[in-house]
Amino acid sequence: MQSCSRRLMTYLSQKIGFAIHRRYFCDKAKTTLKGNANILLKQIEARILAGGPITVAEYMKEVLTNPTAGYYMNRDVFGQTGDFITSPEISQMFGELIAVWLVNEWTKCGRPTPFQIAELGPGRGTLMADILRVFSKFKIAGSDFSVSLVEVSPYLAQVQEKQLGPRQAQEATKLPQGSQHYKQSISFYGSQVRWYNHIADLPRTFTLFLAHEFFDALPIHKLVKVDQGWREVLIDLNREDLTLRFVISRDRTPACLYRLDNESREELEVSPQSLIITQAMAARIHQDGGIGLVIDYGHEGDKTDTFRGFKNHKLHDPLVDPGTADLTADVDFSALKWAATHPRTFEDWKANLTFGTVDQKDFLTRVGINLRLEQLLASCRDEDVALNLKSAHKMLTDPMEMGSKFKFLALYPSVMEKILERYPPPGFV
């Protein structure tokens, strides 16, 4: 695999050179977080008082995407001044390697056009900005290529707009009647950029799907096995001090049906929405052609209780001050792979081919991050920048940092089986 990574890195350096793009972290959003928390908590209290305990999935959806006080909806939550930091924000090397991997696999498919890259939950747009910069060096732009972003946060859509293009986006009120997207713009490199609310709204064409730290924010149901069988963990209101607390359902709930008959764990988390989105992606890959790349922290169906909150880069009680902290759960990659390989009987698509998961450390090393670091350091004349590059490399690849926590999963259409037997995807073997 060393020869493969060298070929990729030679490919990369010849095209995009050795320019170092600094990462600047700032958070200009000045929202009243405590005020939002109070508003959201009162809404959740009223809902519980009116209808009884709610599921963890309902709670996550309300806390993260409530239109007025949801965590993601009105401010920038990324970077050093936010509550967490993502791999693309750490170093350009991450996005560059993902971009070259996508170009390589698109070429393996015969370079079909027109095509789009569709990112689910693009964050600040940093990863997409790095990808488009690399794509432009391969002359991938113009009318045969477009960018589709699935984003539910109006605030983050504005951040992405500024990150990706020089001009103001055209809003929904000015779009042609019947448009599936709610915003459109032109990237710095001339490609169309469109924003969508749902994966189902994306254009039907060959698609490079990308989901980086997307599935971990989707709602989960928590299940626990008791003497009477499987029950669901719910969220209720403590009437004495009006705080939120976990309780166990008296009877089985619909979510209990999602556990496997041979399940050996006594406690688990299931995300029906993740399964639905994965199957929608897999169906598009089979029907229209495409590739999927999922990057997230997660497990292979062995973990139990991972639901938690993050605030100011520290663990935070998920039931305290809802709306001021990120809520997340480790992604069950075994469930995603099951969804991608088990079409429902009435659906017109075949099981995708899956590769992975592999640890981020292994993927990045195999596709040449060490060589890329050497190239950037060789061209660097600033000692502080060189130290930052080394620190970023360590954070991305060290098993004690992100190296083992994050996993990579790839999806391909079944028609590529013979090609992939001969030319397996870089980074996965």
mmCIF file of N, CA and C in Angstrom, residues 268-355:
data_model
loop_
_atom_site.group_PDB
_atom_site.id
_atom_site.type_symbol
_atom_site.label_atom_id
_atom_site.label_comp_id
_atom_site.label_asym_id
_atom_site.label_seq_id
_atom_site.Cartn_x
_atom_site.Cartn_y
_atom_site.Cartn_z
ATOM 1 N N LEU A 268 -28.685 -0.798 24.506
ATOM 2 C CA LEU A 268 -28.221 -0.388 23.197
ATOM 3 C C LEU A 268 -28.935 0.874 22.741
ATOM 4 N N GLU A 269 -28.396 1.458 21.677
ATOM 5 C CA GLU A 269 -28.961 2.661 21.073
ATOM 6 C C GLU A 269 -29.252 2.391 19.605
ATOM 7 N N VAL A 270 -30.421 2.780 19.130
ATOM 8 C CA VAL A 270 -30.800 2.589 17.739
ATOM 9 C C VAL A 270 -31.222 3.929 17.153
ATOM 10 N N SER A 271 -30.909 4.109 15.876
ATOM 11 C CA SER A 271 -31.242 5.358 15.190
ATOM 12 C C SER A 271 -31.981 5.050 13.892
ATOM 13 N N PRO A 272 -33.303 4.951 13.953
ATOM 14 C CA PRO A 272 -34.072 4.681 12.724
ATOM 15 C C PRO A 272 -33.821 5.700 11.629
ATOM 16 N N GLN A 273 -33.651 6.971 11.991
ATOM 17 C CA GLN A 273 -33.409 7.992 10.979
ATOM 18 C C GLN A 273 -32.093 7.733 10.247
ATOM 19 N N SER A 274 -31.082 7.259 10.964
ATOM 20 C CA SER A 274 -29.809 6.921 10.318
ATOM 21 C C SER A 274 -29.988 5.799 9.313
ATOM 22 N N LEU A 275 -30.804 4.801 9.665
ATOM 23 C CA LEU A 275 -31.049 3.683 8.746
ATOM 24 C C LEU A 275 -31.787 4.156 7.503
ATOM 25 N N ILE A 276 -32.762 5.037 7.672
ATOM 26 C CA ILE A 276 -33.537 5.555 6.541
ATOM 27 C C ILE A 276 -32.648 6.351 5.594
ATOM 28 N N ILE A 277 -31.794 7.208 6.142
ATOM 29 C CA ILE A 277 -30.907 8.031 5.311
ATOM 30 C C ILE A 277 -29.874 7.161 4.612
ATOM 31 N N THR A 278 -29.340 6.171 5.315
ATOM 32 C CA THR A 278 -28.377 5.267 4.687
ATOM 33 C C THR A 278 -29.001 4.507 3.540
ATOM 34 N N GLN A 279 -30.235 4.046 3.717
ATOM 35 C CA GLN A 279 -30.894 3.318 2.632
ATOM 36 C C GLN A 279 -31.229 4.246 1.464
ATOM 37 N N ALA A 280 -31.578 5.496 1.754
ATOM 38 C CA ALA A 280 -31.821 6.456 0.674
ATOM 39 C C ALA A 280 -30.541 6.687 -0.119
ATOM 40 N N MET A 281 -29.413 6.800 0.575
ATOM 41 C CA MET A 281 -28.120 6.978 -0.081
ATOM 42 C C MET A 281 -27.759 5.737 -0.897
ATOM 43 N N ALA A 282 -27.933 4.562 -0.315
ATOM 44 C CA ALA A 282 -27.610 3.314 -1.007
ATOM 45 C C ALA A 282 -28.469 3.125 -2.252
ATOM 46 N N ALA A 283 -29.750 3.505 -2.158
ATOM 47 C CA ALA A 283 -30.642 3.389 -3.315
ATOM 48 C C ALA A 283 -30.179 4.299 -4.441
ATOM 49 N N ARG A 284 -29.799 5.536 -4.111
ATOM 50 C CA ARG A 284 -29.300 6.468 -5.134
ATOM 51 C C ARG A 284 -28.009 5.933 -5.772
ATOM 52 N N ILE A 285 -27.126 5.377 -4.943
ATOM 53 C CA ILE A 285 -25.863 4.845 -5.462
ATOM 54 C C ILE A 285 -26.121 3.727 -6.461
ATOM 55 N N HIS A 286 -27.102 2.877 -6.169
ATOM 56 C CA HIS A 286 -27.422 1.797 -7.102
ATOM 57 C C HIS A 286 -28.146 2.305 -8.338
ATOM 58 N N GLN A 287 -29.134 3.170 -8.168
ATOM 59 C CA GLN A 287 -29.998 3.589 -9.275
ATOM 60 C C GLN A 287 -29.350 4.622 -10.188
ATOM 61 N N ASP A 288 -28.620 5.578 -9.606
ATOM 62 C CA ASP A 288 -28.065 6.681 -10.392
ATOM 63 C C ASP A 288 -26.551 6.600 -10.546
ATOM 64 N N GLY A 289 -25.924 5.697 -9.811
ATOM 65 C CA GLY A 289 -24.470 5.625 -9.805
ATOM 66 C C GLY A 289 -23.905 6.554 -8.750
ATOM 67 N N GLY A 290 -22.825 6.115 -8.130
ATOM 68 C CA GLY A 290 -22.212 6.965 -7.125
ATOM 69 C C GLY A 290 -21.384 6.182 -6.140
ATOM 70 N N ILE A 291 -20.863 6.901 -5.163
ATOM 71 C CA ILE A 291 -20.034 6.342 -4.103
ATOM 72 C C ILE A 291 -20.405 7.069 -2.818
ATOM 73 N N GLY A 292 -20.342 6.382 -1.699
ATOM 74 C CA GLY A 292 -20.592 7.011 -0.409
ATOM 75 C C GLY A 292 -19.389 6.881 0.499
ATOM 76 N N LEU A 293 -19.061 7.951 1.211
ATOM 77 C CA LEU A 293 -17.984 7.919 2.190
ATOM 78 C C LEU A 293 -18.513 8.501 3.498
ATOM 79 N N VAL A 294 -18.543 7.668 4.532
ATOM 80 C CA VAL A 294 -19.042 8.066 5.849
ATOM 81 C C VAL A 294 -17.870 8.093 6.825
ATOM 82 N N ILE A 295 -17.711 9.214 7.528
ATOM 83 C CA ILE A 295 -16.617 9.386 8.484
ATOM 84 C C ILE A 295 -17.232 9.870 9.796
ATOM 85 N N ASP A 296 -16.993 9.119 10.860
ATOM 86 C CA ASP A 296 -17.604 9.506 12.135
ATOM 87 C C ASP A 296 -16.961 8.698 13.250
ATOM 88 N N TYR A 297 -17.215 9.113 14.490
ATOM 89 C CA TYR A 297 -16.797 8.273 15.602
ATOM 90 C C TYR A 297 -17.909 7.265 15.857
ATOM 91 N N GLY A 298 -17.498 6.025 16.134
ATOM 92 C CA GLY A 298 -18.518 4.997 16.274
ATOM 93 C C GLY A 298 -17.944 3.639 16.603
ATOM 94 N N HIS A 299 -18.757 2.602 16.382
ATOM 95 C CA HIS A 299 -18.411 1.240 16.772
ATOM 96 C C HIS A 299 -19.084 0.260 15.829
ATOM 97 N N GLU A 300 -18.777 -1.009 16.022
ATOM 98 C CA GLU A 300 -19.309 -2.071 15.162
ATOM 99 C C GLU A 300 -20.375 -2.882 15.891
ATOM 100 N N GLY A 301 -21.274 -2.192 16.570
ATOM 101 C CA GLY A 301 -22.387 -2.867 17.212
ATOM 102 C C GLY A 301 -22.073 -3.472 18.558
ATOM 103 N N ASP A 302 -21.018 -2.978 19.226
ATOM 104 C CA ASP A 302 -20.629 -3.554 20.508
ATOM 105 C C ASP A 302 -20.810 -2.600 21.683
ATOM 106 N N LYS A 303 -20.969 -1.308 21.437
ATOM 107 C CA LYS A 303 -21.104 -0.359 22.542
ATOM 108 C C LYS A 303 -22.559 -0.278 23.013
ATOM 109 N N THR A 304 -22.740 0.298 24.200
ATOM 110 C CA THR A 304 -24.068 0.322 24.808
ATOM 111 C C THR A 304 -24.547 1.747 25.063
ATOM 112 N N ASP A 305 -24.004 2.394 26.077
ATOM 113 C CA ASP A 305 -24.472 3.727 26.481
ATOM 114 C C ASP A 305 -23.462 4.780 26.050
ATOM 115 N N THR A 306 -23.731 5.482 24.938
ATOM 116 C CA THR A 306 -22.795 6.503 24.439
ATOM 117 C C THR A 306 -23.448 7.881 24.334
ATOM 118 N N PHE A 307 -24.700 8.005 24.675
ATOM 119 C CA PHE A 307 -25.401 9.287 24.584
ATOM 120 C C PHE A 307 -24.790 10.277 25.573
ATOM 121 N N ARG A 308 -24.420 11.466 25.087
ATOM 122 C CA ARG A 308 -23.739 12.433 25.937
ATOM 123 C C ARG A 308 -23.843 13.833 25.355
ATOM 124 N N GLY A 309 -23.432 14.799 26.162
ATOM 125 C CA GLY A 309 -23.389 16.178 25.717
ATOM 126 C C GLY A 309 -21.961 16.695 25.718
ATOM 127 N N PHE A 310 -21.704 17.710 24.855
ATOM 128 C CA PHE A 310 -20.401 18.375 24.820
ATOM 129 C C PHE A 310 -20.612 19.876 24.876
ATOM 130 N N LYS A 311 -19.862 20.509 25.771
ATOM 131 C CA LYS A 311 -19.930 21.964 25.899
ATOM 132 C C LYS A 311 -18.530 22.471 26.221
ATOM 133 N N ASN A 312 -18.072 23.440 25.439
ATOM 134 C CA ASN A 312 -16.724 23.980 25.637
ATOM 135 C C ASN A 312 -15.666 22.880 25.647
ATOM 136 N N HIS A 313 -15.833 21.916 24.729
ATOM 137 C CA HIS A 313 -14.875 20.821 24.542
ATOM 138 C C HIS A 313 -14.811 19.874 25.732
ATOM 139 N N LYS A 314 -15.819 19.890 26.592
ATOM 140 C CA LYS A 314 -15.864 19.003 27.746
ATOM 141 C C LYS A 314 -17.205 18.278 27.786
ATOM 142 N N LEU A 315 -17.192 17.105 28.439
ATOM 143 C CA LEU A 315 -18.445 16.373 28.609
ATOM 144 C C LEU A 315 -19.426 17.202 29.436
ATOM 145 N N HIS A 316 -20.702 17.089 29.056
ATOM 146 C CA HIS A 316 -21.747 17.894 29.689
ATOM 147 C C HIS A 316 -22.983 17.016 29.862
ATOM 148 N N ASP A 317 -23.645 17.122 31.000
ATOM 149 C CA ASP A 317 -24.865 16.357 31.238
ATOM 150 C C ASP A 317 -25.896 16.707 30.161
ATOM 151 N N PRO A 318 -26.332 15.726 29.359
ATOM 152 C CA PRO A 318 -27.229 16.033 28.241
ATOM 153 C C PRO A 318 -28.602 16.544 28.659
ATOM 154 N N LEU A 319 -28.965 16.368 29.929
ATOM 155 C CA LEU A 319 -30.286 16.810 30.384
ATOM 156 C C LEU A 319 -30.248 18.176 31.070
ATOM 157 N N VAL A 320 -29.085 18.782 31.152
ATOM 158 C CA VAL A 320 -28.938 20.079 31.818
ATOM 159 C C VAL A 320 -28.795 21.192 30.774
ATOM 160 N N ASP A 321 -29.542 22.276 30.941
ATOM 161 C CA ASP A 321 -29.493 23.435 30.031
ATOM 162 C C ASP A 321 -29.602 23.015 28.559
ATOM 163 N N PRO A 322 -30.687 22.351 28.178
ATOM 164 C CA PRO A 322 -30.817 21.924 26.776
ATOM 165 C C PRO A 322 -30.750 23.108 25.816
ATOM 166 N N GLY A 323 -30.014 22.919 24.735
ATOM 167 C CA GLY A 323 -29.840 23.970 23.737
ATOM 168 C C GLY A 323 -28.508 24.670 23.832
ATOM 169 N N THR A 324 -27.768 24.475 24.938
ATOM 170 C CA THR A 324 -26.469 25.126 25.094
ATOM 171 C C THR A 324 -25.309 24.178 24.830
ATOM 172 N N ALA A 325 -25.579 22.897 24.639
ATOM 173 C CA ALA A 325 -24.525 21.906 24.429
ATOM 174 C C ALA A 325 -24.911 20.974 23.291
ATOM 175 N N ASP A 326 -23.897 20.446 22.628
ATOM 176 C CA ASP A 326 -24.121 19.469 21.570
ATOM 177 C C ASP A 326 -24.549 18.146 22.184
ATOM 178 N N LEU A 327 -25.492 17.476 21.558
ATOM 179 C CA LEU A 327 -25.904 16.133 21.955
ATOM 180 C C LEU A 327 -25.462 15.159 20.877
ATOM 181 N N THR A 328 -24.908 14.044 21.302
ATOM 182 C CA THR A 328 -24.346 13.125 20.331
ATOM 183 C C THR A 328 -24.361 11.703 20.873
ATOM 184 N N ALA A 329 -24.207 10.749 19.965
ATOM 185 C CA ALA A 329 -24.064 9.333 20.330
ATOM 186 C C ALA A 329 -23.183 8.678 19.283
ATOM 187 N N ASP A 330 -22.366 7.726 19.698
ATOM 188 C CA ASP A 330 -21.493 7.029 18.762
ATOM 189 C C ASP A 330 -22.327 6.339 17.680
ATOM 190 N N VAL A 331 -21.826 6.392 16.469
ATOM 191 C CA VAL A 331 -22.527 5.793 15.333
ATOM 192 C C VAL A 331 -22.345 4.275 15.350
ATOM 193 N N ASP A 332 -23.431 3.559 15.168
ATOM 194 C CA ASP A 332 -23.377 2.099 15.059
ATOM 195 C C ASP A 332 -23.156 1.763 13.586
ATOM 196 N N PHE A 333 -21.897 1.575 13.205
ATOM 197 C CA PHE A 333 -21.578 1.324 11.803
ATOM 198 C C PHE A 333 -22.102 -0.027 11.333
ATOM 199 N N SER A 334 -22.218 -0.987 12.224
ATOM 200 C CA SER A 334 -22.782 -2.280 11.816
ATOM 201 C C SER A 334 -24.225 -2.096 11.359
ATOM 202 N N ALA A 335 -24.961 -1.189 12.000
ATOM 203 C CA ALA A 335 -26.339 -0.908 11.594
ATOM 204 C C ALA A 335 -26.377 -0.191 10.250
ATOM 205 N N LEU A 336 -25.442 0.746 10.027
ATOM 206 C CA LEU A 336 -25.395 1.435 8.729
ATOM 207 C C LEU A 336 -25.091 0.446 7.610
ATOM 208 N N LYS A 337 -24.158 -0.462 7.851
ATOM 209 C CA LYS A 337 -23.821 -1.454 6.816
ATOM 210 C C LYS A 337 -24.995 -2.388 6.549
ATOM 211 N N TRP A 338 -25.706 -2.742 7.612
ATOM 212 C CA TRP A 338 -26.903 -3.565 7.420
ATOM 213 C C TRP A 338 -27.913 -2.819 6.552
ATOM 214 N N ALA A 339 -28.126 -1.548 6.831
ATOM 215 C CA ALA A 339 -29.097 -0.767 6.065
ATOM 216 C C ALA A 339 -28.692 -0.660 4.602
ATOM 217 N N ALA A 340 -27.399 -0.515 4.335
ATOM 218 C CA ALA A 340 -26.922 -0.358 2.958
ATOM 219 C C ALA A 340 -26.955 -1.651 2.164
ATOM 220 N N THR A 341 -27.104 -2.768 2.848
ATOM 221 C CA THR A 341 -27.073 -4.070 2.169
ATOM 222 C C THR A 341 -28.378 -4.842 2.272
ATOM 223 N N HIS A 342 -29.423 -4.197 2.813
ATOM 224 C CA HIS A 342 -30.722 -4.873 2.959
ATOM 225 C C HIS A 342 -31.865 -3.986 2.457
ATOM 226 N N PRO A 343 -32.017 -3.902 1.126
ATOM 227 C CA PRO A 343 -33.161 -3.136 0.599
ATOM 228 C C PRO A 343 -34.473 -3.803 0.985
ATOM 229 N N ARG A 344 -35.459 -2.976 1.217
ATOM 230 C CA ARG A 344 -36.781 -3.527 1.517
ATOM 231 C C ARG A 344 -37.385 -4.133 0.256
ATOM 232 N N THR A 345 -38.260 -5.101 0.411
ATOM 233 C CA THR A 345 -38.733 -5.907 -0.722
ATOM 234 C C THR A 345 -39.395 -5.072 -1.817
ATOM 235 N N PHE A 346 -40.033 -3.962 -1.453
ATOM 236 C CA PHE A 346 -40.745 -3.163 -2.450
ATOM 237 C C PHE A 346 -39.864 -2.100 -3.089
ATOM 238 N N GLU A 347 -38.578 -2.046 -2.728
ATOM 239 C CA GLU A 347 -37.694 -1.009 -3.252
ATOM 240 C C GLU A 347 -36.862 -1.538 -4.409
ATOM 241 N N ASP A 348 -36.629 -0.683 -5.406
ATOM 242 C CA ASP A 348 -35.935 -1.070 -6.629
ATOM 243 C C ASP A 348 -34.453 -0.719 -6.544
ATOM 244 N N TRP A 349 -33.738 -1.393 -5.652
ATOM 245 C CA TRP A 349 -32.288 -1.233 -5.600
ATOM 246 C C TRP A 349 -31.667 -2.470 -4.998
ATOM 247 N N LYS A 350 -30.395 -2.667 -5.287
ATOM 248 C CA LYS A 350 -29.681 -3.840 -4.793
ATOM 249 C C LYS A 350 -28.687 -3.438 -3.706
ATOM 250 N N ALA A 351 -28.304 -4.444 -2.943
ATOM 251 C CA ALA A 351 -27.371 -4.209 -1.850
ATOM 252 C C ALA A 351 -26.091 -3.552 -2.346
ATOM 253 N N ASN A 352 -25.645 -2.535 -1.628
ATOM 254 C CA ASN A 352 -24.367 -1.894 -1.945
ATOM 255 C C ASN A 352 -23.219 -2.783 -1.485
ATOM 256 N N LEU A 353 -22.046 -2.526 -2.048
ATOM 257 C CA LEU A 353 -20.810 -3.113 -1.541
ATOM 258 C C LEU A 353 -20.280 -2.188 -0.457
ATOM 259 N N THR A 354 -19.850 -2.739 0.658
ATOM 260 C CA THR A 354 -19.336 -1.914 1.749
ATOM 261 C C THR A 354 -17.871 -2.251 2.029
ATOM 262 N N PHE A 355 -17.104 -1.223 2.330
ATOM 263 C CA PHE A 355 -15.700 -1.383 2.714
ATOM 264 C C PHE A 355 -15.490 -0.644 4.034
#
